[in-house]
Protein backbone atom coordinates (compact mmCIF):
# COMPACT_ATOMS: atom_id res chain seq x y z
CA UNK A 1 0.00 0.00 0.00
CA UNK A 2 1.33 3.43 -0.89
CA UNK A 3 0.94 6.08 1.73
CA UNK A 4 1.08 8.90 -0.83
CA UNK A 5 -2.28 7.81 -2.21
CA UNK A 6 -3.72 8.35 1.25
CA UNK A 7 -2.02 11.66 2.01
CA UNK A 8 -4.95 13.72 0.72
CA UNK A 9 -7.54 11.73 2.67
CA UNK A 10 -8.75 12.65 6.13
CA UNK A 11 -8.14 10.29 9.02
CA UNK A 12 -11.83 9.42 9.06
CA UNK A 13 -11.71 8.38 5.43
CA UNK A 14 -8.57 6.32 5.93
CA UNK A 15 -10.16 4.65 8.95
CA UNK A 16 -13.25 3.78 6.98
CA UNK A 17 -11.01 2.02 4.45
CA UNK A 18 -9.12 0.21 7.20
CA UNK A 19 -12.44 -0.92 8.67
CA UNK A 20 -12.92 -3.10 5.60
CA UNK A 21 -9.80 -5.07 6.54
CA UNK A 22 -11.18 -6.09 9.90
CA UNK A 23 -11.90 -9.77 9.26
CA UNK A 24 -8.31 -11.01 9.53
CA UNK A 25 -6.21 -9.59 12.40
CA UNK A 26 -3.09 -9.86 10.27
CA UNK A 27 -4.29 -7.24 7.79
CA UNK A 28 -4.14 -4.41 10.32
CA UNK A 29 -0.78 -5.59 11.62
CA UNK A 30 0.62 -5.37 8.11
CA UNK A 31 -0.94 -1.97 7.39
CA UNK A 32 0.44 -0.62 10.69
CA UNK A 33 3.97 -1.36 9.54
CA UNK A 34 3.67 0.82 6.42
CA UNK A 35 4.24 4.24 8.00
CA UNK A 36 3.89 6.15 11.26
CA UNK A 37 0.49 7.65 10.38
CA UNK A 38 -0.99 4.24 9.64
CA UNK A 39 0.58 2.83 12.78
CA UNK A 40 -0.98 5.60 14.87
CA UNK A 41 -4.44 5.19 13.33
CA UNK A 42 -4.41 1.40 13.59
CA UNK A 43 -3.10 1.40 17.14
CA UNK A 44 -5.26 4.16 18.60
CA UNK A 45 -8.48 3.52 16.75
CA UNK A 46 -8.81 0.19 14.94
CA UNK A 47 -7.07 -2.08 17.42
CA UNK A 48 -8.30 -0.29 20.49
CA UNK A 49 -11.93 -0.35 19.41
CA UNK A 50 -11.66 -3.95 18.29
CA UNK A 51 -10.21 -5.06 21.61
CA UNK A 52 -12.94 -3.28 23.53
CA UNK A 53 -15.55 -4.83 21.31
CA UNK A 54 -14.09 -8.35 21.28
CA UNK A 55 -12.63 -8.78 24.77
CA UNK A 56 -14.64 -6.40 26.98
CA UNK A 57 -14.50 -8.62 30.05
CA UNK A 58 -10.77 -9.12 29.73
CA UNK A 59 -10.05 -5.44 29.44
CA UNK A 60 -12.32 -4.70 32.36
CA UNK A 61 -11.05 -7.23 34.85
CA UNK A 62 -7.36 -7.73 34.33
CA UNK A 63 -4.20 -5.65 34.15
CA UNK A 64 -3.70 -6.83 30.60
CA UNK A 65 -3.71 -3.87 28.33
CA UNK A 66 -5.46 -3.92 25.02
CA UNK A 67 -2.10 -3.98 23.26
CA UNK A 68 -1.23 -7.27 24.97
CA UNK A 69 -4.60 -8.65 23.94
CA UNK A 70 -3.96 -7.53 20.45
CA UNK A 71 -0.62 -9.32 20.36
CA UNK A 72 -2.40 -12.37 21.69
CA UNK A 73 -4.90 -12.16 18.85
CA UNK A 74 -2.35 -11.78 16.07
CA UNK A 75 0.95 -13.33 17.20
CA UNK A 76 2.06 -16.91 17.48
CA UNK A 77 4.49 -16.95 20.43
CA UNK A 78 7.11 -19.06 18.65
CA UNK A 79 8.98 -22.05 20.05
CA UNK A 80 11.10 -20.22 22.62
CA UNK A 81 8.11 -18.76 24.48
CA UNK A 82 6.50 -22.18 24.49
CA UNK A 83 9.57 -23.62 26.20
CA UNK A 84 10.95 -25.50 23.22
CA UNK A 85 14.60 -24.72 22.51
CA UNK A 86 14.54 -23.50 18.93
CA UNK A 87 17.11 -24.63 16.42
CA UNK A 88 19.49 -21.82 15.41
CA UNK A 89 18.41 -22.01 11.77
CA UNK A 90 14.70 -22.26 12.49
CA UNK A 91 13.04 -19.51 10.43
CA UNK A 92 10.21 -19.18 12.95
CA UNK A 93 12.12 -19.09 16.21
CA UNK A 94 10.48 -15.88 17.46
CA UNK A 95 6.90 -14.54 17.57
CA UNK A 96 5.33 -14.04 14.17
CA UNK A 97 1.98 -13.10 12.72
CA UNK A 98 -0.36 -16.01 13.11
CA UNK A 99 -3.35 -17.13 11.17
CA UNK A 100 -6.72 -17.23 12.80
CA UNK A 101 -9.48 -14.91 13.82
CA UNK A 102 -10.40 -12.75 16.79
CA UNK A 103 -11.94 -15.56 18.82
CA UNK A 104 -10.80 -16.52 22.27
CA UNK A 105 -12.49 -19.72 23.39
CA UNK A 106 -12.79 -21.32 26.76
CA UNK A 107 -13.54 -24.86 25.62
CA UNK A 108 -9.96 -25.80 24.83
CA UNK A 109 -8.60 -24.06 27.90
CA UNK A 110 -10.81 -26.27 30.08
CA UNK A 111 -9.36 -29.37 28.44
CA UNK A 112 -5.82 -28.24 29.17
CA UNK A 113 -6.23 -27.53 32.87
CA UNK A 114 -6.20 -30.10 35.66
CA UNK A 115 -9.62 -30.97 37.06
CA UNK A 116 -9.26 -28.94 40.22
CA UNK A 117 -9.00 -25.80 38.09
CA UNK A 118 -12.19 -26.37 36.13
CA UNK A 119 -13.67 -23.13 37.45
CA UNK A 120 -10.76 -21.11 36.08
CA UNK A 121 -11.37 -19.45 32.76
CA UNK A 122 -8.48 -19.96 30.35
CA UNK A 123 -9.33 -18.55 26.93
CA UNK A 124 -7.39 -19.98 24.00
CA UNK A 125 -7.14 -18.67 20.46
CA UNK A 126 -6.30 -20.38 17.21
CA UNK A 127 -6.53 -24.00 18.37
CA UNK A 128 -5.03 -26.42 17.24
CA UNK A 129 -2.37 -23.77 16.85
CA UNK A 130 0.51 -22.94 14.57
CA UNK A 131 2.65 -25.92 13.55
CA UNK A 132 6.40 -25.60 14.04
CA UNK A 133 8.52 -28.47 12.81
CA UNK A 134 11.47 -29.29 14.97
CA UNK A 135 14.28 -31.78 14.74
CA UNK A 136 12.44 -34.33 16.85
CA UNK A 137 8.76 -33.66 16.31
CA UNK A 138 6.13 -31.19 15.24
CA UNK A 139 4.88 -28.74 17.84
CA UNK A 140 1.48 -27.09 17.72
CA UNK A 141 1.85 -23.72 19.42
CA UNK A 142 -1.07 -22.23 21.29
CA UNK A 143 -1.69 -19.02 23.16
CA UNK A 144 -4.31 -17.68 25.50
CA UNK A 145 -5.13 -15.70 28.60
CA UNK A 146 -6.72 -16.38 31.98
CA UNK A 147 -9.69 -14.20 32.77
CA UNK A 148 -9.12 -12.42 36.07
CA UNK A 149 -5.93 -14.40 36.61
CA UNK A 150 -5.22 -13.36 40.19
CA UNK A 151 -8.56 -14.77 41.31
CA UNK A 152 -7.94 -18.20 39.76
CA UNK A 153 -7.05 -21.49 41.40
CA UNK A 154 -3.97 -21.70 39.19
CA UNK A 155 -2.68 -18.39 40.57
CA UNK A 156 -3.32 -19.48 44.16
CA UNK A 157 -1.51 -22.76 43.53
CA UNK A 158 1.64 -21.26 42.06
CA UNK A 159 1.78 -18.59 44.78
CA UNK A 160 0.94 -20.89 47.70
CA UNK A 161 3.41 -23.53 46.50
CA UNK A 162 6.03 -20.80 45.99
CA UNK A 163 6.67 -21.98 42.47
CA UNK A 164 9.81 -20.46 41.01
CA UNK A 165 9.49 -18.54 37.81
CA UNK A 166 11.44 -19.73 34.80
CA UNK A 167 13.62 -17.73 32.50
CA UNK A 168 11.15 -17.48 29.64
CA UNK A 169 9.64 -14.05 29.15
CA UNK A 170 6.06 -13.45 28.12
CA UNK A 171 5.45 -13.11 24.39
CA UNK A 172 2.54 -10.72 24.96
CA UNK A 173 3.60 -8.28 27.69
CA UNK A 174 6.77 -7.10 29.39
CA UNK A 175 6.84 -9.78 32.11
CA UNK A 176 10.43 -11.05 32.16
CA UNK A 177 9.60 -14.45 33.68
CA UNK A 178 6.84 -17.04 33.59
CA UNK A 179 5.72 -20.08 35.53
CA UNK A 180 5.81 -23.55 34.03
CA UNK A 181 2.25 -24.83 34.36
CA UNK A 182 3.31 -28.38 33.62
CA UNK A 183 5.81 -28.69 36.46
CA UNK A 184 3.37 -26.84 38.76
CA UNK A 185 0.85 -29.65 38.08
CA UNK A 186 -1.73 -27.24 36.73
CA UNK A 187 -2.19 -29.07 33.43
CA UNK A 188 -4.47 -32.04 33.13
CA UNK A 189 -2.87 -35.31 34.07
CA UNK A 190 -2.88 -37.97 31.44
CA UNK A 191 -1.33 -36.09 28.55
CA UNK A 192 1.77 -38.16 29.24
CA UNK A 193 5.32 -38.06 28.01
CA UNK A 194 7.34 -39.04 25.01
CA UNK A 195 9.97 -41.74 25.42
CA UNK A 196 12.69 -39.11 25.78
CA UNK A 197 10.87 -37.66 28.79
CA UNK A 198 9.42 -34.62 27.05
CA UNK A 199 5.85 -33.79 28.09
CA UNK A 200 3.19 -34.04 25.39
CA UNK A 201 1.74 -30.69 26.49
CA UNK A 202 3.56 -27.80 28.12
CA UNK A 203 2.50 -24.25 28.87
CA UNK A 204 3.87 -21.14 30.54
CA UNK A 205 1.95 -18.33 32.19
CA UNK A 206 3.07 -14.80 33.10
CA UNK A 207 1.92 -12.72 36.06
CA UNK A 208 -0.74 -11.13 33.86
CA UNK A 209 -2.22 -14.49 32.92
CA UNK A 210 -0.93 -14.72 29.35
CA UNK A 211 -0.28 -18.29 28.31
CA UNK A 212 2.06 -19.70 25.65
CA UNK A 213 2.36 -23.40 25.09
CA UNK A 214 2.98 -26.27 22.77
CA UNK A 215 1.43 -29.66 22.31
CA UNK A 216 2.46 -32.65 20.26
CA UNK A 217 0.64 -35.74 19.17
CA UNK A 218 0.58 -38.45 21.80
CA UNK A 219 3.11 -41.19 21.03
CA UNK A 220 1.24 -44.20 19.69
CA UNK A 221 3.21 -46.74 21.70
CA UNK A 222 2.90 -45.23 25.16
ZN1 LIG B 1 3.92 -20.11 14.82
ZN1 LIG C 1 2.22 -11.52 29.76
PDB file of C-alpha atoms and ligand atoms in Angstrom:
ATOM      1  CA  UNK A   1       0.000   0.000   0.000  1.00  0.00           C
ATOM      2  CA  UNK A   2       1.334   3.433  -0.892  1.00  0.00           C
ATOM      3  CA  UNK A   3       0.935   6.082   1.728  1.00  0.00           C
ATOM      4  CA  UNK A   4       1.084   8.896  -0.829  1.00  0.00           C
ATOM      5  CA  UNK A   5      -2.276   7.812  -2.214  1.00  0.00           C
ATOM      6  CA  UNK A   6      -3.720   8.347   1.252  1.00  0.00           C
ATOM      7  CA  UNK A   7      -2.020  11.660   2.014  1.00  0.00           C
ATOM      8  CA  UNK A   8      -4.952  13.717   0.724  1.00  0.00           C
ATOM      9  CA  UNK A   9      -7.536  11.726   2.669  1.00  0.00           C
ATOM     10  CA  UNK A  10      -8.749  12.653   6.129  1.00  0.00           C
ATOM     11  CA  UNK A  11      -8.139  10.295   9.019  1.00  0.00           C
ATOM     12  CA  UNK A  12     -11.829   9.416   9.063  1.00  0.00           C
ATOM     13  CA  UNK A  13     -11.706   8.383   5.429  1.00  0.00           C
ATOM     14  CA  UNK A  14      -8.573   6.319   5.930  1.00  0.00           C
ATOM     15  CA  UNK A  15     -10.158   4.648   8.952  1.00  0.00           C
ATOM     16  CA  UNK A  16     -13.255   3.784   6.976  1.00  0.00           C
ATOM     17  CA  UNK A  17     -11.010   2.020   4.452  1.00  0.00           C
ATOM     18  CA  UNK A  18      -9.119   0.215   7.202  1.00  0.00           C
ATOM     19  CA  UNK A  19     -12.438  -0.921   8.666  1.00  0.00           C
ATOM     20  CA  UNK A  20     -12.916  -3.099   5.599  1.00  0.00           C
ATOM     21  CA  UNK A  21      -9.799  -5.072   6.537  1.00  0.00           C
ATOM     22  CA  UNK A  22     -11.177  -6.091   9.904  1.00  0.00           C
ATOM     23  CA  UNK A  23     -11.901  -9.766   9.260  1.00  0.00           C
ATOM     24  CA  UNK A  24      -8.311 -11.008   9.525  1.00  0.00           C
ATOM     25  CA  UNK A  25      -6.205  -9.588  12.400  1.00  0.00           C
ATOM     26  CA  UNK A  26      -3.091  -9.860  10.266  1.00  0.00           C
ATOM     27  CA  UNK A  27      -4.293  -7.241   7.785  1.00  0.00           C
ATOM     28  CA  UNK A  28      -4.141  -4.409  10.318  1.00  0.00           C
ATOM     29  CA  UNK A  29      -0.779  -5.594  11.616  1.00  0.00           C
ATOM     30  CA  UNK A  30       0.621  -5.369   8.111  1.00  0.00           C
ATOM     31  CA  UNK A  31      -0.944  -1.969   7.392  1.00  0.00           C
ATOM     32  CA  UNK A  32       0.441  -0.619  10.690  1.00  0.00           C
ATOM     33  CA  UNK A  33       3.970  -1.364   9.541  1.00  0.00           C
ATOM     34  CA  UNK A  34       3.665   0.816   6.416  1.00  0.00           C
ATOM     35  CA  UNK A  35       4.242   4.245   7.999  1.00  0.00           C
ATOM     36  CA  UNK A  36       3.888   6.150  11.260  1.00  0.00           C
ATOM     37  CA  UNK A  37       0.492   7.645  10.380  1.00  0.00           C
ATOM     38  CA  UNK A  38      -0.989   4.243   9.641  1.00  0.00           C
ATOM     39  CA  UNK A  39       0.583   2.834  12.783  1.00  0.00           C
ATOM     40  CA  UNK A  40      -0.976   5.600  14.868  1.00  0.00           C
ATOM     41  CA  UNK A  41      -4.436   5.187  13.333  1.00  0.00           C
ATOM     42  CA  UNK A  42      -4.407   1.403  13.590  1.00  0.00           C
ATOM     43  CA  UNK A  43      -3.097   1.396  17.138  1.00  0.00           C
ATOM     44  CA  UNK A  44      -5.260   4.161  18.603  1.00  0.00           C
ATOM     45  CA  UNK A  45      -8.479   3.518  16.745  1.00  0.00           C
ATOM     46  CA  UNK A  46      -8.810   0.191  14.944  1.00  0.00           C
ATOM     47  CA  UNK A  47      -7.069  -2.080  17.421  1.00  0.00           C
ATOM     48  CA  UNK A  48      -8.297  -0.293  20.487  1.00  0.00           C
ATOM     49  CA  UNK A  49     -11.927  -0.355  19.413  1.00  0.00           C
ATOM     50  CA  UNK A  50     -11.663  -3.949  18.286  1.00  0.00           C
ATOM     51  CA  UNK A  51     -10.212  -5.063  21.605  1.00  0.00           C
ATOM     52  CA  UNK A  52     -12.943  -3.278  23.532  1.00  0.00           C
ATOM     53  CA  UNK A  53     -15.548  -4.829  21.309  1.00  0.00           C
ATOM     54  CA  UNK A  54     -14.087  -8.352  21.279  1.00  0.00           C
ATOM     55  CA  UNK A  55     -12.629  -8.781  24.766  1.00  0.00           C
ATOM     56  CA  UNK A  56     -14.640  -6.402  26.985  1.00  0.00           C
ATOM     57  CA  UNK A  57     -14.501  -8.621  30.051  1.00  0.00           C
ATOM     58  CA  UNK A  58     -10.768  -9.118  29.733  1.00  0.00           C
ATOM     59  CA  UNK A  59     -10.050  -5.436  29.440  1.00  0.00           C
ATOM     60  CA  UNK A  60     -12.320  -4.705  32.361  1.00  0.00           C
ATOM     61  CA  UNK A  61     -11.052  -7.233  34.852  1.00  0.00           C
ATOM     62  CA  UNK A  62      -7.362  -7.727  34.328  1.00  0.00           C
ATOM     63  CA  UNK A  63      -4.198  -5.649  34.148  1.00  0.00           C
ATOM     64  CA  UNK A  64      -3.698  -6.830  30.603  1.00  0.00           C
ATOM     65  CA  UNK A  65      -3.714  -3.869  28.334  1.00  0.00           C
ATOM     66  CA  UNK A  66      -5.459  -3.916  25.021  1.00  0.00           C
ATOM     67  CA  UNK A  67      -2.102  -3.981  23.260  1.00  0.00           C
ATOM     68  CA  UNK A  68      -1.232  -7.270  24.969  1.00  0.00           C
ATOM     69  CA  UNK A  69      -4.604  -8.655  23.941  1.00  0.00           C
ATOM     70  CA  UNK A  70      -3.961  -7.526  20.449  1.00  0.00           C
ATOM     71  CA  UNK A  71      -0.622  -9.322  20.358  1.00  0.00           C
ATOM     72  CA  UNK A  72      -2.403 -12.370  21.689  1.00  0.00           C
ATOM     73  CA  UNK A  73      -4.899 -12.158  18.850  1.00  0.00           C
ATOM     74  CA  UNK A  74      -2.350 -11.776  16.068  1.00  0.00           C
ATOM     75  CA  UNK A  75       0.950 -13.328  17.200  1.00  0.00           C
ATOM     76  CA  UNK A  76       2.063 -16.911  17.480  1.00  0.00           C
ATOM     77  CA  UNK A  77       4.493 -16.950  20.427  1.00  0.00           C
ATOM     78  CA  UNK A  78       7.109 -19.060  18.653  1.00  0.00           C
ATOM     79  CA  UNK A  79       8.976 -22.045  20.051  1.00  0.00           C
ATOM     80  CA  UNK A  80      11.101 -20.216  22.617  1.00  0.00           C
ATOM     81  CA  UNK A  81       8.111 -18.756  24.485  1.00  0.00           C
ATOM     82  CA  UNK A  82       6.497 -22.181  24.492  1.00  0.00           C
ATOM     83  CA  UNK A  83       9.566 -23.621  26.205  1.00  0.00           C
ATOM     84  CA  UNK A  84      10.952 -25.503  23.218  1.00  0.00           C
ATOM     85  CA  UNK A  85      14.600 -24.717  22.506  1.00  0.00           C
ATOM     86  CA  UNK A  86      14.539 -23.501  18.927  1.00  0.00           C
ATOM     87  CA  UNK A  87      17.109 -24.633  16.419  1.00  0.00           C
ATOM     88  CA  UNK A  88      19.491 -21.820  15.405  1.00  0.00           C
ATOM     89  CA  UNK A  89      18.412 -22.009  11.771  1.00  0.00           C
ATOM     90  CA  UNK A  90      14.704 -22.255  12.491  1.00  0.00           C
ATOM     91  CA  UNK A  91      13.044 -19.512  10.429  1.00  0.00           C
ATOM     92  CA  UNK A  92      10.212 -19.177  12.952  1.00  0.00           C
ATOM     93  CA  UNK A  93      12.118 -19.093  16.211  1.00  0.00           C
ATOM     94  CA  UNK A  94      10.477 -15.880  17.461  1.00  0.00           C
ATOM     95  CA  UNK A  95       6.905 -14.535  17.572  1.00  0.00           C
ATOM     96  CA  UNK A  96       5.331 -14.040  14.173  1.00  0.00           C
ATOM     97  CA  UNK A  97       1.984 -13.098  12.719  1.00  0.00           C
ATOM     98  CA  UNK A  98      -0.361 -16.010  13.110  1.00  0.00           C
ATOM     99  CA  UNK A  99      -3.352 -17.132  11.170  1.00  0.00           C
ATOM    100  CA  UNK A 100      -6.722 -17.231  12.795  1.00  0.00           C
ATOM    101  CA  UNK A 101      -9.482 -14.914  13.823  1.00  0.00           C
ATOM    102  CA  UNK A 102     -10.399 -12.754  16.794  1.00  0.00           C
ATOM    103  CA  UNK A 103     -11.935 -15.555  18.815  1.00  0.00           C
ATOM    104  CA  UNK A 104     -10.800 -16.515  22.274  1.00  0.00           C
ATOM    105  CA  UNK A 105     -12.489 -19.721  23.386  1.00  0.00           C
ATOM    106  CA  UNK A 106     -12.790 -21.323  26.758  1.00  0.00           C
ATOM    107  CA  UNK A 107     -13.541 -24.857  25.616  1.00  0.00           C
ATOM    108  CA  UNK A 108      -9.958 -25.801  24.826  1.00  0.00           C
ATOM    109  CA  UNK A 109      -8.598 -24.063  27.903  1.00  0.00           C
ATOM    110  CA  UNK A 110     -10.814 -26.271  30.079  1.00  0.00           C
ATOM    111  CA  UNK A 111      -9.361 -29.369  28.444  1.00  0.00           C
ATOM    112  CA  UNK A 112      -5.818 -28.241  29.166  1.00  0.00           C
ATOM    113  CA  UNK A 113      -6.228 -27.535  32.869  1.00  0.00           C
ATOM    114  CA  UNK A 114      -6.197 -30.103  35.655  1.00  0.00           C
ATOM    115  CA  UNK A 115      -9.616 -30.968  37.061  1.00  0.00           C
ATOM    116  CA  UNK A 116      -9.263 -28.944  40.225  1.00  0.00           C
ATOM    117  CA  UNK A 117      -8.997 -25.800  38.087  1.00  0.00           C
ATOM    118  CA  UNK A 118     -12.194 -26.371  36.130  1.00  0.00           C
ATOM    119  CA  UNK A 119     -13.668 -23.128  37.450  1.00  0.00           C
ATOM    120  CA  UNK A 120     -10.757 -21.107  36.082  1.00  0.00           C
ATOM    121  CA  UNK A 121     -11.370 -19.448  32.761  1.00  0.00           C
ATOM    122  CA  UNK A 122      -8.483 -19.955  30.353  1.00  0.00           C
ATOM    123  CA  UNK A 123      -9.330 -18.551  26.932  1.00  0.00           C
ATOM    124  CA  UNK A 124      -7.392 -19.979  24.005  1.00  0.00           C
ATOM    125  CA  UNK A 125      -7.141 -18.671  20.460  1.00  0.00           C
ATOM    126  CA  UNK A 126      -6.297 -20.377  17.214  1.00  0.00           C
ATOM    127  CA  UNK A 127      -6.532 -23.996  18.369  1.00  0.00           C
ATOM    128  CA  UNK A 128      -5.028 -26.419  17.244  1.00  0.00           C
ATOM    129  CA  UNK A 129      -2.368 -23.768  16.852  1.00  0.00           C
ATOM    130  CA  UNK A 130       0.510 -22.945  14.569  1.00  0.00           C
ATOM    131  CA  UNK A 131       2.646 -25.925  13.548  1.00  0.00           C
ATOM    132  CA  UNK A 132       6.397 -25.602  14.044  1.00  0.00           C
ATOM    133  CA  UNK A 133       8.523 -28.472  12.814  1.00  0.00           C
ATOM    134  CA  UNK A 134      11.472 -29.294  14.966  1.00  0.00           C
ATOM    135  CA  UNK A 135      14.282 -31.781  14.740  1.00  0.00           C
ATOM    136  CA  UNK A 136      12.441 -34.330  16.854  1.00  0.00           C
ATOM    137  CA  UNK A 137       8.756 -33.663  16.308  1.00  0.00           C
ATOM    138  CA  UNK A 138       6.127 -31.187  15.238  1.00  0.00           C
ATOM    139  CA  UNK A 139       4.876 -28.741  17.841  1.00  0.00           C
ATOM    140  CA  UNK A 140       1.479 -27.088  17.724  1.00  0.00           C
ATOM    141  CA  UNK A 141       1.853 -23.722  19.419  1.00  0.00           C
ATOM    142  CA  UNK A 142      -1.068 -22.228  21.287  1.00  0.00           C
ATOM    143  CA  UNK A 143      -1.695 -19.016  23.159  1.00  0.00           C
ATOM    144  CA  UNK A 144      -4.308 -17.680  25.498  1.00  0.00           C
ATOM    145  CA  UNK A 145      -5.130 -15.703  28.604  1.00  0.00           C
ATOM    146  CA  UNK A 146      -6.717 -16.377  31.981  1.00  0.00           C
ATOM    147  CA  UNK A 147      -9.690 -14.201  32.771  1.00  0.00           C
ATOM    148  CA  UNK A 148      -9.119 -12.419  36.066  1.00  0.00           C
ATOM    149  CA  UNK A 149      -5.935 -14.402  36.608  1.00  0.00           C
ATOM    150  CA  UNK A 150      -5.220 -13.358  40.193  1.00  0.00           C
ATOM    151  CA  UNK A 151      -8.556 -14.771  41.312  1.00  0.00           C
ATOM    152  CA  UNK A 152      -7.944 -18.196  39.765  1.00  0.00           C
ATOM    153  CA  UNK A 153      -7.050 -21.490  41.401  1.00  0.00           C
ATOM    154  CA  UNK A 154      -3.969 -21.696  39.187  1.00  0.00           C
ATOM    155  CA  UNK A 155      -2.682 -18.392  40.571  1.00  0.00           C
ATOM    156  CA  UNK A 156      -3.317 -19.482  44.159  1.00  0.00           C
ATOM    157  CA  UNK A 157      -1.509 -22.764  43.529  1.00  0.00           C
ATOM    158  CA  UNK A 158       1.636 -21.264  42.065  1.00  0.00           C
ATOM    159  CA  UNK A 159       1.777 -18.587  44.781  1.00  0.00           C
ATOM    160  CA  UNK A 160       0.944 -20.890  47.705  1.00  0.00           C
ATOM    161  CA  UNK A 161       3.408 -23.531  46.500  1.00  0.00           C
ATOM    162  CA  UNK A 162       6.027 -20.804  45.987  1.00  0.00           C
ATOM    163  CA  UNK A 163       6.667 -21.985  42.475  1.00  0.00           C
ATOM    164  CA  UNK A 164       9.807 -20.463  41.013  1.00  0.00           C
ATOM    165  CA  UNK A 165       9.488 -18.541  37.808  1.00  0.00           C
ATOM    166  CA  UNK A 166      11.439 -19.728  34.801  1.00  0.00           C
ATOM    167  CA  UNK A 167      13.620 -17.726  32.505  1.00  0.00           C
ATOM    168  CA  UNK A 168      11.154 -17.479  29.644  1.00  0.00           C
ATOM    169  CA  UNK A 169       9.644 -14.049  29.148  1.00  0.00           C
ATOM    170  CA  UNK A 170       6.064 -13.449  28.117  1.00  0.00           C
ATOM    171  CA  UNK A 171       5.454 -13.106  24.394  1.00  0.00           C
ATOM    172  CA  UNK A 172       2.541 -10.723  24.965  1.00  0.00           C
ATOM    173  CA  UNK A 173       3.596  -8.281  27.692  1.00  0.00           C
ATOM    174  CA  UNK A 174       6.767  -7.103  29.387  1.00  0.00           C
ATOM    175  CA  UNK A 175       6.839  -9.778  32.113  1.00  0.00           C
ATOM    176  CA  UNK A 176      10.425 -11.051  32.155  1.00  0.00           C
ATOM    177  CA  UNK A 177       9.602 -14.454  33.680  1.00  0.00           C
ATOM    178  CA  UNK A 178       6.839 -17.036  33.593  1.00  0.00           C
ATOM    179  CA  UNK A 179       5.717 -20.084  35.526  1.00  0.00           C
ATOM    180  CA  UNK A 180       5.808 -23.546  34.029  1.00  0.00           C
ATOM    181  CA  UNK A 181       2.246 -24.825  34.356  1.00  0.00           C
ATOM    182  CA  UNK A 182       3.307 -28.376  33.617  1.00  0.00           C
ATOM    183  CA  UNK A 183       5.807 -28.693  36.459  1.00  0.00           C
ATOM    184  CA  UNK A 184       3.370 -26.837  38.759  1.00  0.00           C
ATOM    185  CA  UNK A 185       0.848 -29.652  38.082  1.00  0.00           C
ATOM    186  CA  UNK A 186      -1.729 -27.235  36.727  1.00  0.00           C
ATOM    187  CA  UNK A 187      -2.187 -29.067  33.432  1.00  0.00           C
ATOM    188  CA  UNK A 188      -4.471 -32.042  33.131  1.00  0.00           C
ATOM    189  CA  UNK A 189      -2.866 -35.310  34.069  1.00  0.00           C
ATOM    190  CA  UNK A 190      -2.881 -37.974  31.438  1.00  0.00           C
ATOM    191  CA  UNK A 191      -1.325 -36.093  28.550  1.00  0.00           C
ATOM    192  CA  UNK A 192       1.769 -38.164  29.240  1.00  0.00           C
ATOM    193  CA  UNK A 193       5.325 -38.055  28.013  1.00  0.00           C
ATOM    194  CA  UNK A 194       7.345 -39.037  25.014  1.00  0.00           C
ATOM    195  CA  UNK A 195       9.974 -41.744  25.418  1.00  0.00           C
ATOM    196  CA  UNK A 196      12.687 -39.111  25.777  1.00  0.00           C
ATOM    197  CA  UNK A 197      10.869 -37.657  28.790  1.00  0.00           C
ATOM    198  CA  UNK A 198       9.418 -34.621  27.046  1.00  0.00           C
ATOM    199  CA  UNK A 199       5.845 -33.789  28.087  1.00  0.00           C
ATOM    200  CA  UNK A 200       3.191 -34.041  25.391  1.00  0.00           C
ATOM    201  CA  UNK A 201       1.742 -30.687  26.493  1.00  0.00           C
ATOM    202  CA  UNK A 202       3.562 -27.799  28.118  1.00  0.00           C
ATOM    203  CA  UNK A 203       2.501 -24.247  28.874  1.00  0.00           C
ATOM    204  CA  UNK A 204       3.871 -21.137  30.540  1.00  0.00           C
ATOM    205  CA  UNK A 205       1.951 -18.327  32.193  1.00  0.00           C
ATOM    206  CA  UNK A 206       3.068 -14.805  33.096  1.00  0.00           C
ATOM    207  CA  UNK A 207       1.919 -12.723  36.056  1.00  0.00           C
ATOM    208  CA  UNK A 208      -0.735 -11.132  33.859  1.00  0.00           C
ATOM    209  CA  UNK A 209      -2.224 -14.487  32.921  1.00  0.00           C
ATOM    210  CA  UNK A 210      -0.927 -14.719  29.354  1.00  0.00           C
ATOM    211  CA  UNK A 211      -0.277 -18.291  28.310  1.00  0.00           C
ATOM    212  CA  UNK A 212       2.060 -19.700  25.649  1.00  0.00           C
ATOM    213  CA  UNK A 213       2.361 -23.396  25.094  1.00  0.00           C
ATOM    214  CA  UNK A 214       2.976 -26.271  22.768  1.00  0.00           C
ATOM    215  CA  UNK A 215       1.434 -29.663  22.308  1.00  0.00           C
ATOM    216  CA  UNK A 216       2.456 -32.647  20.261  1.00  0.00           C
ATOM    217  CA  UNK A 217       0.641 -35.740  19.173  1.00  0.00           C
ATOM    218  CA  UNK A 218       0.582 -38.448  21.796  1.00  0.00           C
ATOM    219  CA  UNK A 219       3.109 -41.186  21.031  1.00  0.00           C
ATOM    220  CA  UNK A 220       1.237 -44.197  19.691  1.00  0.00           C
ATOM    221  CA  UNK A 221       3.212 -46.736  21.697  1.00  0.00           C
ATOM    222  CA  UNK A 222       2.896 -45.225  25.160  1.00  0.00           C
TER     223      UNK A 222
HETATM  224 ZN1  LIG B   1       3.916 -20.114  14.817  1.00  0.00          ZN
HETATM  225 ZN1  LIG B   2       2.221 -11.524  29.761  1.00  0.00          ZN
END
